[in-house]
């Protein structure tokens, strides 16, 4: 069994072939896993209709957007540029909802209004955003969505909690009356009420926030026809992590939406906005071992890709599975993706670092930023170190030009097993192009 893990079609030979054909370092995406995750989301139980929106900030590659859209999923955009990018991928504006911290002024405001006339949906996230769009929305009879800050949140780290008192996102409960008063004065209806409580949210908190948001809708939003419970569906990247079960979350939401109907006579359409859950586990970073060092404290494996491709360990202390593939791709050396000492015989462990001049350029960091050796089969120079769980917030979020490295290429492994280049490697000239 040469597959890297139980859920993908990716095996050791394919890793070698991809590296030979496209060079390293490289992002590789598995369409099979991507579509499976899409299916799990679109089949979530719900009583009065479901819209799944992919939070495209997780990975905005055009080919992935098309694949996800063709699987029946619409778009959550976090910026005006993202909305435009999704549209360039062939997705109509009426299937894109903009929920952003941006405040568009000048030319950007004109663009926002132009796109709203073409169907772009807009979720206001602050009183200021609401006041800026008020006259336009009212003059054109456009309904708005409103993002509520529910006062409770959950995320895998404080920096990924978007719903608690420490975070700024959305219109806080203390401002709801003012937002409503303003909307009333302009004749604007809030047809869509939204929350997003954080990335990698605890399921229990996610369920609590379903209850909380429905109560808020009951108390404040008599005109709401749809409700979004946001993203944050937790994915398991490491084998000892527990992924969320969308069906189970759906059953909870379904029950509550039915209770809401029994109480108020209103059938609310449900939306969710997963980013991580859809994209994380379809992605791999293929790096090549370029150097090794053995010190009295740890062994180091130096790979040709690191924080400039995946900054999550540095940002959050996130753990990603690591697979070792021999340079001849004939066999996968003991799949060493465990965080604990299971898997290998424990003889060898190593800290996996990248090629940047930065001590945080390490794929095996703990939450305090210390390098932690990971048990694994010892790779030779020229072997491949493959980092799993890197489909979301890696290519999209990494500081790719640090140390003047070029942004890596992206390749999709299609359902039929064929590999397709979906983003070229950046050229050195492109790094310099805007310097004057
Ligand atoms: C980032 C984001 C999401 C997706 O979060 P994940 O943790 O990747 O699922 C959903 N909705 C909004 C508004 C977001 O900003």
Tab-separated table of C-alpha atoms and ligand atoms in Angstrom:
chain	number	residue	atom	x	y	z
A	1	UNK	CA	0.000	0.000	0.000
A	2	UNK	CA	1.776	3.024	-1.319
A	3	UNK	CA	-0.943	5.620	-0.788
A	4	UNK	CA	0.071	8.451	1.481
A	5	UNK	CA	-3.086	8.144	3.540
A	6	UNK	CA	-6.481	6.528	3.632
A	7	UNK	CA	-8.458	9.266	1.921
A	8	UNK	CA	-6.482	10.231	-1.164
A	9	UNK	CA	-5.424	8.662	-4.426
A	10	UNK	CA	-1.956	10.099	-4.005
A	11	UNK	CA	0.786	7.520	-3.840
A	12	UNK	CA	4.556	7.602	-3.686
A	13	UNK	CA	5.045	7.096	-7.430
A	14	UNK	CA	2.756	9.993	-8.193
A	15	UNK	CA	4.741	12.235	-5.855
A	16	UNK	CA	7.941	11.359	-7.699
A	17	UNK	CA	6.314	11.844	-11.091
A	18	UNK	CA	4.908	15.219	-10.084
A	19	UNK	CA	8.288	16.333	-8.783
A	20	UNK	CA	10.038	15.157	-11.955
A	21	UNK	CA	7.536	16.749	-14.281
A	22	UNK	CA	6.919	20.059	-12.542
A	23	UNK	CA	9.926	20.482	-10.249
A	24	UNK	CA	9.992	21.137	-6.538
A	25	UNK	CA	8.761	22.735	-4.409
A	26	UNK	CA	5.226	22.233	-5.610
A	27	UNK	CA	1.625	22.407	-4.450
A	28	UNK	CA	-0.356	19.324	-5.424
A	29	UNK	CA	-4.144	19.075	-5.095
A	30	UNK	CA	-6.217	15.919	-5.184
A	31	UNK	CA	-9.538	16.443	-6.962
A	32	UNK	CA	-11.009	13.284	-5.463
A	33	UNK	CA	-10.630	14.492	-1.888
A	34	UNK	CA	-11.803	17.975	-2.845
A	35	UNK	CA	-15.026	16.621	-4.356
A	36	UNK	CA	-15.644	14.306	-1.432
A	37	UNK	CA	-15.478	17.210	0.971
A	38	UNK	CA	-17.782	19.258	-1.269
A	39	UNK	CA	-20.275	16.391	-1.218
A	40	UNK	CA	-20.176	16.135	2.560
A	41	UNK	CA	-21.075	19.815	2.770
A	42	UNK	CA	-23.823	19.883	0.152
A	43	UNK	CA	-25.508	16.848	1.705
A	44	UNK	CA	-25.742	18.433	5.140
A	45	UNK	CA	-29.263	17.925	6.523
A	46	UNK	CA	-31.446	21.016	6.538
A	47	UNK	CA	-35.204	21.490	6.370
A	48	UNK	CA	-35.778	24.549	4.156
A	49	UNK	CA	-32.957	24.601	1.639
A	50	UNK	CA	-29.189	24.868	1.858
A	51	UNK	CA	-26.606	27.059	0.186
A	52	UNK	CA	-22.990	26.082	0.727
A	53	UNK	CA	-20.519	28.849	0.038
A	54	UNK	CA	-16.836	28.091	-0.323
A	55	UNK	CA	-14.739	30.625	1.603
A	56	UNK	CA	-12.417	31.248	-1.323
A	57	UNK	CA	-9.745	32.963	0.740
A	58	UNK	CA	-8.714	29.433	1.752
A	59	UNK	CA	-7.516	28.806	-1.783
A	60	UNK	CA	-8.587	31.015	-4.669
A	61	UNK	CA	-7.068	29.091	-7.566
A	62	UNK	CA	-9.362	29.433	-10.571
A	63	UNK	CA	-9.416	25.731	-11.416
A	64	UNK	CA	-10.321	24.812	-7.853
A	65	UNK	CA	-13.047	27.475	-7.799
A	66	UNK	CA	-14.538	26.029	-10.985
A	67	UNK	CA	-14.416	22.487	-9.643
A	68	UNK	CA	-16.042	23.519	-6.382
A	69	UNK	CA	-18.695	25.613	-8.136
A	70	UNK	CA	-19.527	22.744	-10.475
A	71	UNK	CA	-20.083	20.628	-7.370
A	72	UNK	CA	-23.000	22.909	-6.484
A	73	UNK	CA	-21.213	25.312	-4.148
A	74	UNK	CA	-21.388	29.106	-4.246
A	75	UNK	CA	-18.836	31.634	-3.051
A	76	UNK	CA	-18.017	33.566	0.100
A	77	UNK	CA	-15.646	36.391	-0.871
A	78	UNK	CA	-13.588	38.302	1.699
A	79	UNK	CA	-12.684	41.208	-0.533
A	80	UNK	CA	-13.934	42.940	-3.623
A	81	UNK	CA	-10.973	41.545	-5.551
A	82	UNK	CA	-11.917	38.032	-4.492
A	83	UNK	CA	-15.449	38.574	-5.784
A	84	UNK	CA	-14.028	39.761	-9.107
A	85	UNK	CA	-11.652	36.811	-9.190
A	86	UNK	CA	-14.471	34.331	-8.612
A	87	UNK	CA	-16.439	35.975	-11.400
A	88	UNK	CA	-13.420	35.659	-13.712
A	89	UNK	CA	-13.509	31.942	-12.916
A	90	UNK	CA	-16.985	31.910	-14.462
A	91	UNK	CA	-19.090	32.268	-11.325
A	92	UNK	CA	-21.978	34.733	-11.698
A	93	UNK	CA	-22.148	37.592	-9.203
A	94	UNK	CA	-25.507	36.454	-7.868
A	95	UNK	CA	-23.736	33.378	-6.515
A	96	UNK	CA	-21.135	35.421	-4.647
A	97	UNK	CA	-21.604	36.943	-1.207
A	98	UNK	CA	-19.138	39.605	-0.093
A	99	UNK	CA	-18.347	39.679	3.636
A	100	UNK	CA	-15.392	41.950	4.172
A	101	UNK	CA	-13.473	44.148	6.567
A	102	UNK	CA	-12.742	46.462	3.652
A	103	UNK	CA	-14.425	49.821	3.448
A	104	UNK	CA	-14.689	50.699	-0.210
A	105	UNK	CA	-14.208	54.338	-1.102
A	106	UNK	CA	-13.757	56.188	-4.361
A	107	UNK	CA	-13.234	53.934	-7.342
A	108	UNK	CA	-13.672	50.804	-5.249
A	109	UNK	CA	-17.065	52.049	-4.061
A	110	UNK	CA	-18.166	52.628	-7.639
A	111	UNK	CA	-17.022	49.085	-8.437
A	112	UNK	CA	-18.886	47.619	-5.470
A	113	UNK	CA	-22.078	49.358	-6.561
A	114	UNK	CA	-21.606	48.277	-10.168
A	115	UNK	CA	-21.194	44.645	-9.063
A	116	UNK	CA	-24.162	44.826	-6.703
A	117	UNK	CA	-26.289	45.908	-9.645
A	118	UNK	CA	-25.014	42.770	-11.398
A	119	UNK	CA	-26.174	40.654	-8.467
A	120	UNK	CA	-23.272	40.574	-6.011
A	121	UNK	CA	-24.658	40.048	-2.510
A	122	UNK	CA	-23.291	42.212	0.270
A	123	UNK	CA	-23.154	41.432	3.959
A	124	UNK	CA	-22.552	44.590	5.972
A	125	UNK	CA	-20.073	44.059	8.776
A	126	UNK	CA	-20.055	47.468	10.477
A	127	UNK	CA	-22.274	50.488	11.001
A	128	UNK	CA	-19.907	52.470	8.804
A	129	UNK	CA	-20.258	49.990	5.921
A	130	UNK	CA	-24.026	50.110	6.363
A	131	UNK	CA	-24.172	53.912	6.267
A	132	UNK	CA	-21.949	54.027	3.199
A	133	UNK	CA	-24.158	51.647	1.212
A	134	UNK	CA	-27.492	52.776	2.661
A	135	UNK	CA	-28.608	55.309	0.067
A	136	UNK	CA	-27.483	53.185	-2.855
A	137	UNK	CA	-29.186	50.031	-1.554
A	138	UNK	CA	-32.332	51.907	-0.775
A	139	UNK	CA	-32.461	53.738	-4.119
A	140	UNK	CA	-32.022	50.455	-5.993
A	141	UNK	CA	-34.232	48.307	-3.788
A	142	UNK	CA	-31.335	45.980	-2.938
A	143	UNK	CA	-31.625	43.898	0.228
A	144	UNK	CA	-28.572	43.532	2.417
A	145	UNK	CA	-27.144	40.825	4.588
A	146	UNK	CA	-25.787	41.601	8.019
A	147	UNK	CA	-22.937	39.880	9.786
A	148	UNK	CA	-23.564	39.635	13.498
A	149	UNK	CA	-20.840	39.361	16.079
A	150	UNK	CA	-22.525	36.917	18.433
A	151	UNK	CA	-20.264	37.542	21.436
A	152	UNK	CA	-19.153	33.915	21.513
A	153	UNK	CA	-16.581	32.372	19.224
A	154	UNK	CA	-14.246	29.476	18.799
A	155	UNK	CA	-11.111	28.752	16.832
A	156	UNK	CA	-8.005	26.633	16.969
A	157	UNK	CA	-6.103	29.606	18.395
A	158	UNK	CA	-6.981	33.064	19.698
A	159	UNK	CA	-6.007	34.467	16.312
A	160	UNK	CA	-8.627	32.330	14.601
A	161	UNK	CA	-11.516	33.106	16.914
A	162	UNK	CA	-13.700	35.673	15.159
A	163	UNK	CA	-16.713	35.665	17.440
A	164	UNK	CA	-15.623	36.405	20.987
A	165	UNK	CA	-15.222	39.722	22.795
A	166	UNK	CA	-11.634	40.062	21.635
A	167	UNK	CA	-12.479	40.023	17.976
A	168	UNK	CA	-13.765	42.818	15.815
A	169	UNK	CA	-15.658	41.044	13.027
A	170	UNK	CA	-19.296	41.829	12.329
A	171	UNK	CA	-21.830	44.142	13.910
A	172	UNK	CA	-21.654	43.664	17.640
A	173	UNK	CA	-24.805	42.982	19.636
A	174	UNK	CA	-24.498	46.421	21.195
A	175	UNK	CA	-24.861	48.046	17.757
A	176	UNK	CA	-27.786	46.007	16.421
A	177	UNK	CA	-30.463	48.497	17.466
A	178	UNK	CA	-28.641	51.317	15.757
A	179	UNK	CA	-28.185	49.261	12.571
A	180	UNK	CA	-31.859	48.386	12.559
A	181	UNK	CA	-32.920	51.963	13.170
A	182	UNK	CA	-30.769	53.161	10.287
A	183	UNK	CA	-32.071	50.431	7.965
A	184	UNK	CA	-35.650	51.291	8.885
A	185	UNK	CA	-35.049	54.959	8.085
A	186	UNK	CA	-33.821	53.986	4.604
A	187	UNK	CA	-36.356	51.259	3.974
A	188	UNK	CA	-33.609	48.614	3.773
A	189	UNK	CA	-34.408	45.008	4.631
A	190	UNK	CA	-31.930	42.617	6.196
A	191	UNK	CA	-32.959	39.437	4.390
A	192	UNK	CA	-29.830	37.506	5.352
A	193	UNK	CA	-28.321	37.242	8.827
A	194	UNK	CA	-24.861	35.832	9.177
A	195	UNK	CA	-22.265	34.788	11.700
A	196	UNK	CA	-18.827	33.217	11.403
A	197	UNK	CA	-17.314	32.395	14.742
A	198	UNK	CA	-13.795	31.286	13.835
A	199	UNK	CA	-11.654	28.701	12.099
A	200	UNK	CA	-11.492	25.183	13.451
A	201	UNK	CA	-14.342	25.900	15.830
A	202	UNK	CA	-15.289	23.517	18.561
A	203	UNK	CA	-18.474	21.694	17.474
A	204	UNK	CA	-20.196	22.380	20.760
A	205	UNK	CA	-19.609	26.131	20.428
A	206	UNK	CA	-20.713	25.986	16.781
A	207	UNK	CA	-23.996	24.428	17.904
A	208	UNK	CA	-24.405	27.007	20.677
A	209	UNK	CA	-23.944	29.753	18.119
A	210	UNK	CA	-26.646	28.233	15.907
A	211	UNK	CA	-29.031	28.567	18.839
A	212	UNK	CA	-27.788	32.046	19.650
A	213	UNK	CA	-28.117	33.376	16.116
A	214	UNK	CA	-31.636	31.998	15.745
A	215	UNK	CA	-32.578	33.754	18.965
A	216	UNK	CA	-31.062	36.979	17.623
A	217	UNK	CA	-33.079	36.592	14.411
A	218	UNK	CA	-36.225	35.987	16.393
A	219	UNK	CA	-35.621	39.056	18.541
A	220	UNK	CA	-34.311	41.501	15.952
A	221	UNK	CA	-34.752	40.423	12.337
A	222	UNK	CA	-38.359	39.781	11.385
A	223	UNK	CA	-37.556	40.117	7.673
A	224	UNK	CA	-34.706	37.592	7.528
A	225	UNK	CA	-35.296	34.754	5.092
A	226	UNK	CA	-31.926	33.064	5.290
A	227	UNK	CA	-29.348	32.461	7.958
A	228	UNK	CA	-25.670	31.670	7.605
A	229	UNK	CA	-23.827	29.841	10.329
A	230	UNK	CA	-20.505	30.642	8.677
A	231	UNK	CA	-17.512	28.397	8.240
A	232	UNK	CA	-15.095	27.094	10.799
A	233	UNK	CA	-15.958	23.425	10.295
A	234	UNK	CA	-13.012	21.703	11.849
A	235	UNK	CA	-10.910	19.462	9.669
A	236	UNK	CA	-8.468	16.864	10.995
A	237	UNK	CA	-5.093	17.274	9.368
A	238	UNK	CA	-3.237	15.064	11.809
A	239	UNK	CA	-4.444	11.512	12.409
A	240	UNK	CA	-4.975	12.165	16.113
A	241	UNK	CA	-7.277	15.103	15.404
A	242	UNK	CA	-11.039	14.787	15.306
A	243	UNK	CA	-12.788	16.322	12.272
A	244	UNK	CA	-16.234	17.747	12.575
A	245	UNK	CA	-19.075	15.701	11.180
A	246	UNK	CA	-21.091	18.055	8.937
A	247	UNK	CA	-24.064	15.690	8.990
A	248	UNK	CA	-24.165	15.869	12.758
A	249	UNK	CA	-23.946	19.692	12.776
A	250	UNK	CA	-26.656	19.715	10.118
A	251	UNK	CA	-28.941	17.574	12.239
A	252	UNK	CA	-28.612	20.053	15.074
A	253	UNK	CA	-29.278	23.033	12.818
A	254	UNK	CA	-32.229	21.227	11.223
A	255	UNK	CA	-33.838	20.589	14.578
A	256	UNK	CA	-33.415	24.216	15.614
A	257	UNK	CA	-34.691	25.567	12.297
A	258	UNK	CA	-37.779	23.365	12.642
A	259	UNK	CA	-38.331	24.607	16.184
A	260	UNK	CA	-37.913	28.141	14.899
A	261	UNK	CA	-40.604	27.479	12.288
A	262	UNK	CA	-42.964	25.968	14.858
A	263	UNK	CA	-42.524	29.029	17.048
A	264	UNK	CA	-42.521	31.818	14.470
A	265	UNK	CA	-44.049	30.376	11.303
A	266	UNK	CA	-40.870	31.332	9.409
A	267	UNK	CA	-38.889	28.868	7.300
A	268	UNK	CA	-35.277	29.987	7.151
A	269	UNK	CA	-33.010	28.930	4.305
A	270	UNK	CA	-29.648	27.809	5.700
A	271	UNK	CA	-26.167	28.700	4.531
A	272	UNK	CA	-22.723	27.539	5.592
A	273	UNK	CA	-19.316	28.820	4.465
A	274	UNK	CA	-16.564	26.253	4.865
A	275	UNK	CA	-13.089	27.030	3.571
A	276	UNK	CA	-10.770	24.759	5.516
A	277	UNK	CA	-13.096	21.794	5.491
A	278	UNK	CA	-13.382	21.821	1.714
A	279	UNK	CA	-9.786	22.517	0.762
A	280	UNK	CA	-7.350	21.588	3.535
A	281	UNK	CA	-6.910	17.870	3.059
A	282	UNK	CA	-6.863	17.880	-0.719
A	283	UNK	CA	-3.503	19.658	-0.675
A	284	UNK	CA	0.124	18.512	-0.434
A	285	UNK	CA	3.372	20.384	-0.621
A	286	UNK	CA	6.098	18.380	-2.305
A	287	UNK	CA	9.586	19.387	-1.272
A	288	UNK	CA	12.941	17.824	-1.880
A	289	UNK	CA	15.524	17.228	0.825
A	290	UNK	CA	18.492	19.410	-0.040
A	291	UNK	CA	20.580	19.073	3.106
A	292	UNK	CA	20.817	17.382	6.485
A	293	UNK	CA	22.488	18.146	9.801
A	294	UNK	CA	22.765	16.057	12.906
A	295	UNK	CA	23.427	17.891	16.145
A	296	UNK	CA	23.453	16.717	19.724
A	297	UNK	CA	19.997	18.218	20.216
A	298	UNK	CA	18.228	17.302	16.996
A	299	UNK	CA	18.537	16.082	13.487
A	300	UNK	CA	17.588	18.626	10.874
A	301	UNK	CA	16.176	17.895	7.455
A	302	UNK	CA	16.449	20.891	5.146
A	303	UNK	CA	13.787	20.939	2.456
A	304	UNK	CA	13.522	23.226	-0.555
A	305	UNK	CA	10.166	24.593	0.573
A	306	UNK	CA	8.967	25.815	3.935
A	307	UNK	CA	7.366	28.876	5.505
A	308	UNK	CA	7.128	30.638	2.141
A	309	UNK	CA	4.709	27.851	1.130
A	310	UNK	CA	3.093	26.997	4.439
A	311	UNK	CA	3.304	29.580	7.188
A	312	UNK	CA	0.684	27.931	9.408
A	313	UNK	CA	3.197	26.263	11.742
A	314	UNK	CA	4.881	29.630	12.248
A	315	UNK	CA	1.629	31.576	12.612
A	316	UNK	CA	-0.309	29.174	14.782
A	317	UNK	CA	1.910	26.262	15.751
A	318	UNK	CA	-0.269	24.175	13.415
A	319	UNK	CA	0.745	20.581	12.848
A	320	UNK	CA	0.738	19.001	9.439
A	321	UNK	CA	1.335	15.374	8.531
A	322	UNK	CA	4.720	14.697	6.979
A	323	UNK	CA	5.341	11.852	4.559
A	324	UNK	CA	8.720	10.660	3.343
A	325	UNK	CA	8.984	9.406	-0.232
A	326	UNK	CA	12.194	7.976	-1.588
A	327	UNK	CA	13.767	9.638	-4.605
A	328	UNK	CA	12.946	6.634	-6.804
A	329	UNK	CA	9.300	6.864	-5.743
A	330	UNK	CA	9.122	3.116	-5.520
A	331	UNK	CA	8.096	3.057	-1.967
A	332	UNK	CA	6.891	5.337	0.675
A	333	UNK	CA	9.097	5.038	3.657
A	334	UNK	CA	7.149	4.402	6.828
A	335	UNK	CA	4.373	6.912	6.665
A	336	UNK	CA	5.425	9.124	9.442
A	337	UNK	CA	2.657	11.527	10.110
A	338	UNK	CA	2.240	11.016	13.791
A	339	UNK	CA	2.751	13.709	16.303
A	340	UNK	CA	3.566	11.163	18.955
A	341	UNK	CA	6.201	8.498	18.904
A	342	UNK	CA	3.967	5.996	17.143
A	343	UNK	CA	4.634	4.948	13.564
A	344	UNK	CA	8.350	4.566	13.207
A	345	UNK	CA	10.498	2.548	15.537
A	346	UNK	CA	11.515	5.773	17.207
A	347	UNK	CA	15.167	5.532	16.191
A	348	UNK	CA	15.148	8.631	14.107
A	349	UNK	CA	13.358	11.919	14.471
A	350	UNK	CA	14.024	15.217	12.776
A	351	UNK	CA	13.107	18.849	12.670
A	352	UNK	CA	11.983	19.752	9.144
A	353	UNK	CA	13.144	23.202	8.130
A	354	UNK	CA	12.983	25.194	4.923
A	355	UNK	CA	15.454	27.331	3.021
A	356	UNK	CA	14.591	30.774	4.402
A	357	UNK	CA	16.891	32.727	6.685
A	358	UNK	CA	14.409	32.631	9.521
A	359	UNK	CA	14.524	30.345	12.512
A	360	UNK	CA	10.740	30.077	12.330
A	361	UNK	CA	11.030	28.524	8.882
A	362	UNK	CA	10.151	25.123	10.239
A	363	UNK	CA	7.265	22.754	9.588
A	364	UNK	CA	7.539	21.081	12.989
A	365	UNK	CA	7.036	23.936	15.446
A	366	UNK	CA	5.014	23.902	18.622
A	367	UNK	CA	2.619	26.669	19.647
A	368	UNK	CA	5.479	28.522	21.362
A	369	UNK	CA	7.521	28.515	18.178
A	370	UNK	CA	10.049	25.925	19.290
A	371	UNK	CA	11.358	23.390	16.829
A	372	UNK	CA	10.150	19.899	17.718
A	373	UNK	CA	11.718	16.797	16.199
A	374	UNK	CA	9.148	14.526	14.544
A	375	UNK	CA	9.649	10.760	14.506
A	376	UNK	CA	10.096	9.638	10.916
A	377	UNK	CA	12.026	7.416	8.606
A	378	UNK	CA	15.348	9.060	7.891
A	379	UNK	CA	15.268	10.645	4.443
A	380	UNK	CA	18.336	10.908	2.239
A	381	UNK	CA	19.287	14.041	0.358
A	382	UNK	CA	17.214	13.922	-2.834
A	383	UNK	CA	14.246	12.188	-1.204
A	384	UNK	CA	10.910	13.949	-0.913
A	385	UNK	CA	9.328	15.409	2.177
A	386	UNK	CA	5.615	15.795	1.562
A	387	UNK	CA	3.574	18.028	3.823
A	388	UNK	CA	-0.105	17.120	3.982
A	389	UNK	CA	-3.197	19.110	4.905
A	390	UNK	CA	-1.920	22.073	2.903
A	391	UNK	CA	-4.810	22.806	0.539
A	392	UNK	CA	-6.219	25.690	2.609
A	393	UNK	CA	-4.469	28.856	3.809
A	394	UNK	CA	-1.087	27.741	2.467
A	395	UNK	CA	-0.692	28.842	-1.133
A	396	UNK	CA	-3.208	31.597	-0.392
A	397	UNK	CA	-1.598	32.993	2.727
A	398	UNK	CA	2.139	32.304	2.642
A	399	UNK	CA	4.790	35.050	2.318
A	400	UNK	CA	6.002	33.526	-0.920
A	401	UNK	CA	8.530	36.120	-2.030
A	402	UNK	CA	10.439	36.161	1.247
A	403	UNK	CA	14.160	35.731	0.570
A	404	UNK	CA	13.255	36.430	-3.070
A	405	UNK	CA	11.985	32.919	-3.559
A	406	UNK	CA	9.517	32.519	-6.399
A	407	UNK	CA	5.941	31.447	-5.734
A	408	UNK	CA	5.603	27.718	-6.354
A	409	UNK	CA	3.519	26.125	-9.068
A	410	UNK	CA	0.206	24.371	-8.419
A	411	UNK	CA	-0.834	21.054	-9.942
A	412	UNK	CA	-4.179	19.264	-9.814
A	413	UNK	CA	-4.421	15.482	-9.787
A	414	UNK	CA	-7.649	14.952	-11.677
A	415	UNK	CA	-10.179	12.215	-10.969
A	416	UNK	CA	-8.729	10.116	-13.787
A	417	UNK	CA	-5.301	10.329	-12.146
A	418	UNK	CA	-3.823	12.713	-14.704
A	419	UNK	CA	-1.867	15.687	-13.476
A	420	UNK	CA	-2.633	19.172	-14.746
A	421	UNK	CA	-0.656	22.352	-14.153
A	422	UNK	CA	-3.125	24.918	-12.764
A	423	UNK	CA	-0.707	27.700	-11.845
A	424	UNK	CA	2.743	28.196	-13.271
A	425	UNK	CA	5.742	28.802	-11.085
A	426	UNK	CA	6.392	32.522	-10.725
A	427	UNK	CA	9.392	33.795	-12.608
A	428	UNK	CA	12.248	35.729	-11.078
A	429	UNK	CA	11.407	38.647	-13.399
A	430	UNK	CA	7.886	38.771	-11.968
A	431	UNK	CA	9.296	39.396	-8.500
A	432	UNK	CA	11.052	42.503	-9.805
A	433	UNK	CA	8.382	43.626	-12.244
A	434	UNK	CA	6.872	46.456	-10.193
A	435	UNK	CA	10.080	47.979	-8.892
A	436	UNK	CA	10.711	51.442	-10.275
B	1	LIG	C1	-12.621	32.650	6.643
B	1	LIG	C2	-14.095	32.674	6.611
B	1	LIG	C3	-14.808	31.486	6.463
B	1	LIG	C4	-14.143	30.133	6.358
B	1	LIG	O1	-13.515	29.719	7.513
B	1	LIG	P1	-12.905	28.239	7.582
B	1	LIG	O2	-12.395	28.131	8.960
B	1	LIG	O3	-11.832	28.150	6.567
B	1	LIG	O4	-14.004	27.297	7.309
B	1	LIG	C5	-16.185	31.583	6.371
B	1	LIG	N1	-16.817	32.761	6.446
B	1	LIG	C6	-16.168	33.926	6.600
B	1	LIG	C7	-16.933	35.188	6.658
B	1	LIG	C8	-14.787	33.916	6.690
B	1	LIG	O5	-14.143	35.065	6.848
